[in-house]
PDB file of N, CA, C and O in Angstrom:
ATOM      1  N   UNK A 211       0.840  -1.188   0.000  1.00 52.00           N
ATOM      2  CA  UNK A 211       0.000   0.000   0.000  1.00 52.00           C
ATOM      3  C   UNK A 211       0.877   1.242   0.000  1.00 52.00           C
ATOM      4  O   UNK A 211       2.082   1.203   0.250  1.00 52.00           O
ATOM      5  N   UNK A 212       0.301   2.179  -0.251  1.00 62.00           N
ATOM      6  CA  UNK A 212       1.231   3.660  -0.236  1.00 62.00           C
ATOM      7  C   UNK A 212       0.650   4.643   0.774  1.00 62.00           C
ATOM      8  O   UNK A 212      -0.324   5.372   0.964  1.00 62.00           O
ATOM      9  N   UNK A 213       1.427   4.375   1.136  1.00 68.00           N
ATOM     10  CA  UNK A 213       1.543   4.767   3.121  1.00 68.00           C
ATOM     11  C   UNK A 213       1.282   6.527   3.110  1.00 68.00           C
ATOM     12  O   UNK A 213       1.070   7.178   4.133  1.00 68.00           O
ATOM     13  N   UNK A 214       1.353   7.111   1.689  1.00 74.00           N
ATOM     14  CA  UNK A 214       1.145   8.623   2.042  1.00 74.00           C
ATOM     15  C   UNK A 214      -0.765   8.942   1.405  1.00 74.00           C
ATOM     16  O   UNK A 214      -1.430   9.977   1.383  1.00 74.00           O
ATOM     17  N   UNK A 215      -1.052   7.693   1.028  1.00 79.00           N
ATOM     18  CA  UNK A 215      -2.481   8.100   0.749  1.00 79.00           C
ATOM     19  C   UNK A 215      -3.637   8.933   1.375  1.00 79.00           C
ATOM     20  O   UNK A 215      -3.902   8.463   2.482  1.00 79.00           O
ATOM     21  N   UNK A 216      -4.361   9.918   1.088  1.00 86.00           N
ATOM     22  CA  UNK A 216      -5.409  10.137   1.789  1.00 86.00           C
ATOM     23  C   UNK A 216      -4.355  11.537   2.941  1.00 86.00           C
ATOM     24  O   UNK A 216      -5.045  12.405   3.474  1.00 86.00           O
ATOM     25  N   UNK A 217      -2.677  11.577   3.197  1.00 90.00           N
ATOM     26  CA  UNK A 217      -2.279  12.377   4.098  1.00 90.00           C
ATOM     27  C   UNK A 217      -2.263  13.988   3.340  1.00 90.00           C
ATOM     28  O   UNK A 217      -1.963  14.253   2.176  1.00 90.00           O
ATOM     29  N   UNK A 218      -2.626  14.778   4.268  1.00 91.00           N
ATOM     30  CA  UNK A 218      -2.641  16.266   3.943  1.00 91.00           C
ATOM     31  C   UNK A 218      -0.887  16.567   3.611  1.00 91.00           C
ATOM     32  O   UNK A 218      -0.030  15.687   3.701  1.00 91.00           O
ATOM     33  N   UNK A 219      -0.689  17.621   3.325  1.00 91.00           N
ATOM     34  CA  UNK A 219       0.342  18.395   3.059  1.00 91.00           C
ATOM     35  C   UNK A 219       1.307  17.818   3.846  1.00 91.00           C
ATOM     36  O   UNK A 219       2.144  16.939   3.640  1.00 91.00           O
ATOM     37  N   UNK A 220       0.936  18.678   5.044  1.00 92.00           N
ATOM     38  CA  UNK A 220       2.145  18.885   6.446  1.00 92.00           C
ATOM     39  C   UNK A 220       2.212  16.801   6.891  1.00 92.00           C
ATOM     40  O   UNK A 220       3.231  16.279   7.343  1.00 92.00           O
ATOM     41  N   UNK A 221       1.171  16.177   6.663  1.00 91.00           N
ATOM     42  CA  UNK A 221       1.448  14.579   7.286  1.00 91.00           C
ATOM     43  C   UNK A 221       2.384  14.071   6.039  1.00 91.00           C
ATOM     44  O   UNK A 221       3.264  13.212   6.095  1.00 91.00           O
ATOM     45  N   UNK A 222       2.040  14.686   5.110  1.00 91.00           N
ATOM     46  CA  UNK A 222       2.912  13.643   3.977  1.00 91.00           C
ATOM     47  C   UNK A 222       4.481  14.288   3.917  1.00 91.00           C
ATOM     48  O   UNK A 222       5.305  13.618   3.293  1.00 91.00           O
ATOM     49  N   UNK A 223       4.753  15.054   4.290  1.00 93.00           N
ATOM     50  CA  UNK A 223       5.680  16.147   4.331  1.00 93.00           C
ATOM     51  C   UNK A 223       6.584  14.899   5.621  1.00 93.00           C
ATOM     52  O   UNK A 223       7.513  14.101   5.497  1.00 93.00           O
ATOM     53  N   UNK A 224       6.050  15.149   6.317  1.00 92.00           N
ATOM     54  CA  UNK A 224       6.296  14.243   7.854  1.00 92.00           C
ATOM     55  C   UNK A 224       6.541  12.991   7.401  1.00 92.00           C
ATOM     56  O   UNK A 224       7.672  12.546   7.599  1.00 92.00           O
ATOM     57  N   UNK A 225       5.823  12.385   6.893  1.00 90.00           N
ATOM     58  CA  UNK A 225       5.985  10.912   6.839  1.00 90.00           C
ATOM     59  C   UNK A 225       7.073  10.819   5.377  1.00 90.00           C
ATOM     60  O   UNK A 225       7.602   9.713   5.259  1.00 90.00           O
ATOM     61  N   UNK A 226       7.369  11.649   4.504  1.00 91.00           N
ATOM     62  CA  UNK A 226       8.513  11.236   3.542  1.00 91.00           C
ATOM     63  C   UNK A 226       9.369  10.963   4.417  1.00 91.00           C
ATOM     64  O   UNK A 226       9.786   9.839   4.692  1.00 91.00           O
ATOM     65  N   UNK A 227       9.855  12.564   5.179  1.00 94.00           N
ATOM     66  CA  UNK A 227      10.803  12.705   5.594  1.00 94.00           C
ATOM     67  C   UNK A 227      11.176  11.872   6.824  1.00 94.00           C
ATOM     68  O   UNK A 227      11.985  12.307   7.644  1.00 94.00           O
ATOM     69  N   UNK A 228      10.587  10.667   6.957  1.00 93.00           N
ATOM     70  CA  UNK A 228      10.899  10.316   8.359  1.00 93.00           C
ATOM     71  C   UNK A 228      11.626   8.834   7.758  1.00 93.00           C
ATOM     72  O   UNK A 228      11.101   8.036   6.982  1.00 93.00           O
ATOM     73  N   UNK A 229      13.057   8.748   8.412  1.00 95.00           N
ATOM     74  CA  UNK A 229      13.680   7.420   7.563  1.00 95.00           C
ATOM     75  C   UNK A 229      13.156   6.210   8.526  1.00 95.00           C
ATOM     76  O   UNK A 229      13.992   5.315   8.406  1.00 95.00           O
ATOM     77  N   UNK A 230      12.198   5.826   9.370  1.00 93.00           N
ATOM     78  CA  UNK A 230      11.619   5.023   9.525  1.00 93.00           C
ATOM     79  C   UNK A 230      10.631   4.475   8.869  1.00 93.00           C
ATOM     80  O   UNK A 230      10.152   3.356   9.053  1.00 93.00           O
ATOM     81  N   UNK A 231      10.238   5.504   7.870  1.00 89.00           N
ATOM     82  CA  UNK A 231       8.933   5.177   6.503  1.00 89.00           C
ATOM     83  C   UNK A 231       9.603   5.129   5.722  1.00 89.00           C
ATOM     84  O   UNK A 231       9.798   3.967   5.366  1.00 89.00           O
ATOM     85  N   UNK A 232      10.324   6.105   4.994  1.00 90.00           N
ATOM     86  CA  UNK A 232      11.065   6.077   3.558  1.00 90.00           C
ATOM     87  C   UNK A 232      12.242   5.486   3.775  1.00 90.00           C
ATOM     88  O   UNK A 232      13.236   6.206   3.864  1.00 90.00           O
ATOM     89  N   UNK A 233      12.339   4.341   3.878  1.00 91.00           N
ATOM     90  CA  UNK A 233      13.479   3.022   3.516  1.00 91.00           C
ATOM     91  C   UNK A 233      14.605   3.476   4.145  1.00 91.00           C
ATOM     92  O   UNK A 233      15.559   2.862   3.669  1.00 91.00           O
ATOM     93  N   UNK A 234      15.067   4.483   5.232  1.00 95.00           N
ATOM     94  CA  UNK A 234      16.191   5.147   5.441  1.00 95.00           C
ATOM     95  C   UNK A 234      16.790   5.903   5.026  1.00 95.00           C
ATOM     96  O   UNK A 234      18.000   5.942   5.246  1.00 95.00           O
ATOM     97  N   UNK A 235      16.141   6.818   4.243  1.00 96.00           N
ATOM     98  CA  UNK A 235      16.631   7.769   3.604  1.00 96.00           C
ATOM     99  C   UNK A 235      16.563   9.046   4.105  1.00 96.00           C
ATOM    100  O   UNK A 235      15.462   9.478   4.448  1.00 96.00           O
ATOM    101  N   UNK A 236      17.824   9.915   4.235  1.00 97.00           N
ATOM    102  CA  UNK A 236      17.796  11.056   4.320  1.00 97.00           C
ATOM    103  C   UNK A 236      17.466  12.081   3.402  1.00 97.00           C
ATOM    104  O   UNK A 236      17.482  11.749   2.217  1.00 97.00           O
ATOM    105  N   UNK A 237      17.169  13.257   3.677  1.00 97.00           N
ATOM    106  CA  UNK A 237      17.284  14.100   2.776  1.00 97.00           C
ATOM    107  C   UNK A 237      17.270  13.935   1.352  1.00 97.00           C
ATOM    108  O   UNK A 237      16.413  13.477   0.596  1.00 97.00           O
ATOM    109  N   UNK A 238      18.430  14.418   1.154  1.00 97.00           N
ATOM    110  CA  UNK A 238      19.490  13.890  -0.104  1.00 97.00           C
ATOM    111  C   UNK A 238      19.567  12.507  -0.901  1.00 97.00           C
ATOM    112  O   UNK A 238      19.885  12.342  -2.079  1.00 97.00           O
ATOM    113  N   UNK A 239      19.193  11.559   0.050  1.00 98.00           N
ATOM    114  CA  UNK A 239      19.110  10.521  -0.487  1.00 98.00           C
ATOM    115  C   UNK A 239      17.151  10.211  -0.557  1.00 98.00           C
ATOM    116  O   UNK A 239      16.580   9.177  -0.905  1.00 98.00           O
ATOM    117  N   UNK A 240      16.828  10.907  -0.309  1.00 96.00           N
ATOM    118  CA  UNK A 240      15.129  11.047  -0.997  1.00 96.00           C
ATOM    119  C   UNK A 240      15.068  11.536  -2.009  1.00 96.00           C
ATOM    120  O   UNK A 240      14.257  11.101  -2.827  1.00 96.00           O
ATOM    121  N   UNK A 241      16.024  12.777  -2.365  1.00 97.00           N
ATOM    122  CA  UNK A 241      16.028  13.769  -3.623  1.00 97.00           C
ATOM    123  C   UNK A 241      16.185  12.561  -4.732  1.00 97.00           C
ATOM    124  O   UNK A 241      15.375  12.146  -5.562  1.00 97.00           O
ATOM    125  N   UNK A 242      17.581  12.139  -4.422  1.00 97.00           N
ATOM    126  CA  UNK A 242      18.203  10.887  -5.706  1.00 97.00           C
ATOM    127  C   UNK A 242      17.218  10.002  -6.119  1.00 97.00           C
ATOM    128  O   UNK A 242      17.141   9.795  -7.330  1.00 97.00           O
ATOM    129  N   UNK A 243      16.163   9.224  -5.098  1.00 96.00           N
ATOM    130  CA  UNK A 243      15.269   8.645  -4.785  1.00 96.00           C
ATOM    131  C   UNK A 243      14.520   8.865  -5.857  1.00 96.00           C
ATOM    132  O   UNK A 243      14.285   7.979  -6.678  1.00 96.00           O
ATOM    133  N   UNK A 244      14.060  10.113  -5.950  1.00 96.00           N
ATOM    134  CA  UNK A 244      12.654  10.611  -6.262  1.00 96.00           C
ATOM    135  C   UNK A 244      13.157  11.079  -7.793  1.00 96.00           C
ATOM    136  O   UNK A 244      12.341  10.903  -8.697  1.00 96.00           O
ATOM    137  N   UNK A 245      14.489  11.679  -8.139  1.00 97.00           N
ATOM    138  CA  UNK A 245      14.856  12.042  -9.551  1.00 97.00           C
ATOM    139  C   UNK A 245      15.336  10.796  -9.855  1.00 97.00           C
ATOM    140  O   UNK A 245      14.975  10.763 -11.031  1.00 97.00           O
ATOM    141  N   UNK A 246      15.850   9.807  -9.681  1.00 97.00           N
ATOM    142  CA  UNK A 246      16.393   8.121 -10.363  1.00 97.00           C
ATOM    143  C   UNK A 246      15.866   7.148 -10.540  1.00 97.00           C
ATOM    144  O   UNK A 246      15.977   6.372 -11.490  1.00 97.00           O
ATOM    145  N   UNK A 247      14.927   7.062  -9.195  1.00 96.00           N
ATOM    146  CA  UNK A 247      14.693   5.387  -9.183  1.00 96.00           C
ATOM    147  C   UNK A 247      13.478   5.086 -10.307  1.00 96.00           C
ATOM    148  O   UNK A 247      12.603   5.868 -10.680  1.00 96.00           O
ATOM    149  N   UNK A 248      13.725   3.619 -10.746  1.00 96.00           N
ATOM    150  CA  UNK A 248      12.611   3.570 -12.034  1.00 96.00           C
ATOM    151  C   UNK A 248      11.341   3.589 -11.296  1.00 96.00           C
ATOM    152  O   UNK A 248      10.564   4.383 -11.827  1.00 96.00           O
ATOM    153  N   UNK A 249      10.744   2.884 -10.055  1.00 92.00           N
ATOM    154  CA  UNK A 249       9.777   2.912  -9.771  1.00 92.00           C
ATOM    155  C   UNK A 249       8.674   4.167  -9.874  1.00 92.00           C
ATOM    156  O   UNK A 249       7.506   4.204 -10.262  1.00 92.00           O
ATOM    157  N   UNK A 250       9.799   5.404  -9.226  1.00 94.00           N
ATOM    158  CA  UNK A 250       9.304   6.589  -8.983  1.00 94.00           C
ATOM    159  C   UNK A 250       8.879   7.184 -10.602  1.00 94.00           C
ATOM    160  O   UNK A 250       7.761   7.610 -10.890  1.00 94.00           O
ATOM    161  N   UNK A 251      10.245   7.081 -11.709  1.00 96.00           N
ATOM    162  CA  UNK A 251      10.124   7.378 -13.011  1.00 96.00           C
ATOM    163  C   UNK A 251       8.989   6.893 -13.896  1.00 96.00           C
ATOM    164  O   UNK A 251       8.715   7.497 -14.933  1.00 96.00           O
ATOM    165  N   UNK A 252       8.255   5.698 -13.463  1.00 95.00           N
ATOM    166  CA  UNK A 252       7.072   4.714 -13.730  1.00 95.00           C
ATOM    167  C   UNK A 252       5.549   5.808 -13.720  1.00 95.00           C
ATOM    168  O   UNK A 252       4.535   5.793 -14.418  1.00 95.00           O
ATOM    169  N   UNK A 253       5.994   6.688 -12.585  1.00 94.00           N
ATOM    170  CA  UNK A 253       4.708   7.538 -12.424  1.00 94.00           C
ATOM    171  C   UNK A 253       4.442   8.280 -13.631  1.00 94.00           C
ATOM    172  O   UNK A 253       3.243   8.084 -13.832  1.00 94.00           O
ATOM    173  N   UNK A 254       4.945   9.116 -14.662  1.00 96.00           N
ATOM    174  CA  UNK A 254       5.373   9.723 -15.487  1.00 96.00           C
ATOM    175  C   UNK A 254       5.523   8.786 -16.616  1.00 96.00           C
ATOM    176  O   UNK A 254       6.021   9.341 -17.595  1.00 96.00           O
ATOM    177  N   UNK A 255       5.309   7.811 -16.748  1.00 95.00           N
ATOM    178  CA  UNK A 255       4.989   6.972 -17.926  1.00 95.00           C
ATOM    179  C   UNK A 255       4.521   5.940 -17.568  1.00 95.00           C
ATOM    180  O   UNK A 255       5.197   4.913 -17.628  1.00 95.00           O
ATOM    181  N   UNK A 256       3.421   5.937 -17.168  1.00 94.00           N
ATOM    182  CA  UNK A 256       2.756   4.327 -16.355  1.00 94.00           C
ATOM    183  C   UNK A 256       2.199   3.643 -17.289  1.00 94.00           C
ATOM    184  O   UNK A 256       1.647   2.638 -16.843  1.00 94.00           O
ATOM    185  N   UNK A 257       2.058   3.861 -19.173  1.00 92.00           N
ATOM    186  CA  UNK A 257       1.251   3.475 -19.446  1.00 92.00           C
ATOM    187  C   UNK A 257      -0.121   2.866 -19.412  1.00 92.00           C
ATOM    188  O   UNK A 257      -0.899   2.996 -18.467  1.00 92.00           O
ATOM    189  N   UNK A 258      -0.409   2.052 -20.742  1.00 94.00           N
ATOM    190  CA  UNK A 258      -2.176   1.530 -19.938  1.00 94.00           C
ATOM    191  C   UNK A 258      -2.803   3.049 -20.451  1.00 94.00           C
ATOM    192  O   UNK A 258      -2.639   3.975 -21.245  1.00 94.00           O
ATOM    193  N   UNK A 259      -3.652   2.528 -19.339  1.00 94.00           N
ATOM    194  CA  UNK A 259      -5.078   3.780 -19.797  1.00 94.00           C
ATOM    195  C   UNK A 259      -4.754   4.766 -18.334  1.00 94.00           C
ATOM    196  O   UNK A 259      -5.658   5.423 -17.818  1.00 94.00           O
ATOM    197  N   UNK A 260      -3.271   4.745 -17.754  1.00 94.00           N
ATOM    198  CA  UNK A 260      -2.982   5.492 -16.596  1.00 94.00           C
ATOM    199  C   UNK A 260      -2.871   6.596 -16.892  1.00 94.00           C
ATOM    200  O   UNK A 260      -2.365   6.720 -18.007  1.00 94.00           O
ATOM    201  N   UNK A 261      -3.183   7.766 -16.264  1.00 94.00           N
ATOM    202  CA  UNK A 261      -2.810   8.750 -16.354  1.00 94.00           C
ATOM    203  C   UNK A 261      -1.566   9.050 -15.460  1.00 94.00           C
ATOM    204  O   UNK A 261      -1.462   8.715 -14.280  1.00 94.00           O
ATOM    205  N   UNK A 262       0.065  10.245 -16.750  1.00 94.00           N
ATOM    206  CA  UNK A 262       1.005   9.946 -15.619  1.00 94.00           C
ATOM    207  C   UNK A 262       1.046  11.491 -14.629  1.00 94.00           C
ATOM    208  O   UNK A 262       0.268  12.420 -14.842  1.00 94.00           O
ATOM    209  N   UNK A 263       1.846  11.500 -13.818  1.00 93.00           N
ATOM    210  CA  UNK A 263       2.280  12.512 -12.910  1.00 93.00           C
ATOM    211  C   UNK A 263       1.976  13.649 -13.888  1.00 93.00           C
ATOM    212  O   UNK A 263       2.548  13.729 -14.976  1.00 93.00           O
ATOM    213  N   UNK A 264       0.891  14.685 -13.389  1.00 94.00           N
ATOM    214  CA  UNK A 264       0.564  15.925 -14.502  1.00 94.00           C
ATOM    215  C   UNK A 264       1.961  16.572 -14.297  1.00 94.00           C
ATOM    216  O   UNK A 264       2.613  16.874 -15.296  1.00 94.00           O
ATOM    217  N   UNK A 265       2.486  16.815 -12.970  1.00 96.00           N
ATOM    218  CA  UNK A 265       3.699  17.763 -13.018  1.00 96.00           C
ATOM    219  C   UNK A 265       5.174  17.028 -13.855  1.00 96.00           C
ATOM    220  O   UNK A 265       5.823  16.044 -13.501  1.00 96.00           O
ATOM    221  N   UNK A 266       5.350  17.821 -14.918  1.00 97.00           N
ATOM    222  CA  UNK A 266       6.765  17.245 -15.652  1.00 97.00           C
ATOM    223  C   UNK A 266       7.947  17.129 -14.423  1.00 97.00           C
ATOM    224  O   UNK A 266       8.256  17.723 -13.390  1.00 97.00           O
ATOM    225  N   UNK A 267       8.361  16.051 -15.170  1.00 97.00           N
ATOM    226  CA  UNK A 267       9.663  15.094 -14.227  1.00 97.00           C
ATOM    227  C   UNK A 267      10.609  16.083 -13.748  1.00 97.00           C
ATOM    228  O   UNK A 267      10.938  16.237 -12.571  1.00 97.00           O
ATOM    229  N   UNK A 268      11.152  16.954 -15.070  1.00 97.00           N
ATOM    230  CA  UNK A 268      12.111  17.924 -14.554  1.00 97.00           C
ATOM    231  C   UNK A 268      11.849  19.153 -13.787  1.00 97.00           C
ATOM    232  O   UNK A 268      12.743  19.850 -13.307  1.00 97.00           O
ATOM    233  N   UNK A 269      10.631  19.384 -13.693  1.00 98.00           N
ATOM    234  CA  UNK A 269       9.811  20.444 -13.206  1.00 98.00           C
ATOM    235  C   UNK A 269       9.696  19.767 -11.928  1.00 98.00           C
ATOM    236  O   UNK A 269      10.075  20.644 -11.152  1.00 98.00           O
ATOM    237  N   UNK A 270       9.393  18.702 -11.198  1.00 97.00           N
ATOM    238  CA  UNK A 270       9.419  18.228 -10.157  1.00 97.00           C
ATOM    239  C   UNK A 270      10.737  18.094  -8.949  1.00 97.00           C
ATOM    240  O   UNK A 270      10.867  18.288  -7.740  1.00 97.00           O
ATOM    241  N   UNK A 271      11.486  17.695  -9.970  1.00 97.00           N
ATOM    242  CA  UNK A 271      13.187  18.042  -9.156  1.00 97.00           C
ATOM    243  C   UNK A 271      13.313  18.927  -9.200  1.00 97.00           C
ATOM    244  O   UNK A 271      13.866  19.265  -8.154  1.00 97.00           O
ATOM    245  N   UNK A 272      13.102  20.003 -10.017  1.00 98.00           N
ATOM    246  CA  UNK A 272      13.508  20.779  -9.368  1.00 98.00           C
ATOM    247  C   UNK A 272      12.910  21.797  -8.314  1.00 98.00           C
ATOM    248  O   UNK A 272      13.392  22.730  -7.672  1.00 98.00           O
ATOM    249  N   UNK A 273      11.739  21.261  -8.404  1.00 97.00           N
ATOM    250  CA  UNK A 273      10.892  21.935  -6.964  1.00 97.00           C
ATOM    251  C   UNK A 273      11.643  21.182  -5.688  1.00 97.00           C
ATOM    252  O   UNK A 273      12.421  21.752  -4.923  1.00 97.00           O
ATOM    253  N   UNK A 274      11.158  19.448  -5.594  1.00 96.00           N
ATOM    254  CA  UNK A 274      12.289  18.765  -4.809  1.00 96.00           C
ATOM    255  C   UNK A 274      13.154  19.583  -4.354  1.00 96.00           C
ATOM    256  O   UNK A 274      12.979  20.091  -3.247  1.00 96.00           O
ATOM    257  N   UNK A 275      14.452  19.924  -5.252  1.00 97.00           N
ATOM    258  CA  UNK A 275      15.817  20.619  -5.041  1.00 97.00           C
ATOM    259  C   UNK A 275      15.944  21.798  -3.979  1.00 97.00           C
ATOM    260  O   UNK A 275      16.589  22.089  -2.972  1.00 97.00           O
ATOM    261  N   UNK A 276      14.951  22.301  -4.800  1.00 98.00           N
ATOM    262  CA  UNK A 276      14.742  24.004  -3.822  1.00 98.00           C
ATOM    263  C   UNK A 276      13.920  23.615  -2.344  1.00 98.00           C
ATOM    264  O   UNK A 276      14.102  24.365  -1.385  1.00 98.00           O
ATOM    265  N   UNK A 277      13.131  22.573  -2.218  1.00 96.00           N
ATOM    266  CA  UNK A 277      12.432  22.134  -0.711  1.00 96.00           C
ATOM    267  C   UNK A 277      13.823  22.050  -0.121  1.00 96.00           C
ATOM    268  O   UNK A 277      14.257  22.878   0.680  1.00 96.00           O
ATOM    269  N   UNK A 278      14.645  20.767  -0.664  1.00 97.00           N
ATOM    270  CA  UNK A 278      15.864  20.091   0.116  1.00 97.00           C
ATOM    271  C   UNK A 278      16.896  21.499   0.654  1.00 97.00           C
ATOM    272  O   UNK A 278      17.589  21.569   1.669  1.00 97.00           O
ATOM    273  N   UNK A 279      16.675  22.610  -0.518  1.00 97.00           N
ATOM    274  CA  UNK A 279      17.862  23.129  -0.372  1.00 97.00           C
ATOM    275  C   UNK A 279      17.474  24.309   0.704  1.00 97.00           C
ATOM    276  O   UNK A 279      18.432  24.981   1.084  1.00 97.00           O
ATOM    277  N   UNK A 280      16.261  24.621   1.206  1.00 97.00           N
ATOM    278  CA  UNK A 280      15.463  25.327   2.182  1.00 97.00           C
ATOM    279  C   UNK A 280      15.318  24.502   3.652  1.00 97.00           C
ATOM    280  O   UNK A 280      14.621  24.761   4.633  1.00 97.00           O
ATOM    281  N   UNK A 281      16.061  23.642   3.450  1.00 96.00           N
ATOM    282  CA  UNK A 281      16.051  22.804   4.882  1.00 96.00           C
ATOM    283  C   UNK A 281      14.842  21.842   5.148  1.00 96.00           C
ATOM    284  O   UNK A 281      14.514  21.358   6.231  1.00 96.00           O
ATOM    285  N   UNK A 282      14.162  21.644   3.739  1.00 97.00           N
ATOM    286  CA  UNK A 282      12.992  20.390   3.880  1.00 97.00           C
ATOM    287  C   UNK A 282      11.877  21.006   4.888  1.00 97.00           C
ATOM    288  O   UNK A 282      11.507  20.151   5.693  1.00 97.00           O
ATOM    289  N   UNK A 283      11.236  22.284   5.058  1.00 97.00           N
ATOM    290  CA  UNK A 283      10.435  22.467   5.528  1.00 97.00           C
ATOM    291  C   UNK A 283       9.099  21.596   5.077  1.00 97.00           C
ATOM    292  O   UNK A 283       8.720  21.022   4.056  1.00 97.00           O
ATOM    293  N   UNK A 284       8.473  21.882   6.763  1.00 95.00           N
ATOM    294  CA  UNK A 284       7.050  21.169   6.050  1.00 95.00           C
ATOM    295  C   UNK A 284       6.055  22.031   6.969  1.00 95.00           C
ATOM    296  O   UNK A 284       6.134  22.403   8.140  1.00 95.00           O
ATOM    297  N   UNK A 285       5.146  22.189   6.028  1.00 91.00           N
ATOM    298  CA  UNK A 285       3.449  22.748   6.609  1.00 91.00           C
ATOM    299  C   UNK A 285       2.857  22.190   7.811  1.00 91.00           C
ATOM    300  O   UNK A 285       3.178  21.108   8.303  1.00 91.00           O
ATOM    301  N   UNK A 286       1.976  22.984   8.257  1.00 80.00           N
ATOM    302  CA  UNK A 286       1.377  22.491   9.526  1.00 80.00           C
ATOM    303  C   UNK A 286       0.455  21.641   9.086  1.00 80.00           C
ATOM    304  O   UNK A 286      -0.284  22.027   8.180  1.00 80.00           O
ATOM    305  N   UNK A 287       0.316  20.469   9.563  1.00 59.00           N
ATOM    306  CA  UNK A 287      -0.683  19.413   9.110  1.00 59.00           C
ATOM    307  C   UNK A 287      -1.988  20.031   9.500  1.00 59.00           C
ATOM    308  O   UNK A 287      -2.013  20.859  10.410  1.00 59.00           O
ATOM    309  N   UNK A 288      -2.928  19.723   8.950  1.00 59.00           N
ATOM    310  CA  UNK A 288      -3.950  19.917   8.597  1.00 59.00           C
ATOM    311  C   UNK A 288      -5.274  19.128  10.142  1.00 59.00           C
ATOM    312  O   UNK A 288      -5.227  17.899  10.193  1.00 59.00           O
ATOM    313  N   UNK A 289      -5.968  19.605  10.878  1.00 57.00           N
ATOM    314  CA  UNK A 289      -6.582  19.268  12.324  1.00 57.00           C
ATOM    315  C   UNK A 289      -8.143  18.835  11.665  1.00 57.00           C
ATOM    316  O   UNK A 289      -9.050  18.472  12.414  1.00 57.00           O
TER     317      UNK A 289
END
């Protein structure tokens, strides 16, 4: 299952960043994560009758980039 389903902003924000959910990954190694791995790259061409990630791949890292490079802030979750 995908453990960030159904979470607001500030919970999904929380739960990337926590390396007890995301496989041990820090930071930096979420960024690589999220611009490399094929799974993630799958979203953005899922074929089928899928629709992929509306936001373009490179347009996404580099939002990524600028979060990571702002110290990974995250929003107040949502009450």
């Amino acid at each position: 299952s995908m453990g960030w389903q159904g979470l607001d902003d500030g919970a999904l924000c929380t739960t990337l960043k926590d390396e007890t959910k995301n496989g041990g990954k820090n930071i930096a190694a979420l960024v690589e994560h999220m611009e490399k791995d094929a799974l993630v790259l799958w979203g953005w061409t899922p074929g089928g009758k899928r629709e992929p990630v509306s936001t373009p791949h490179p347009e996404f890292v580099t939002q990524l980039k600028a979060w990571a490079d702002a110290g990974a802030p995250c929003p107040a979750a949502s009450k």
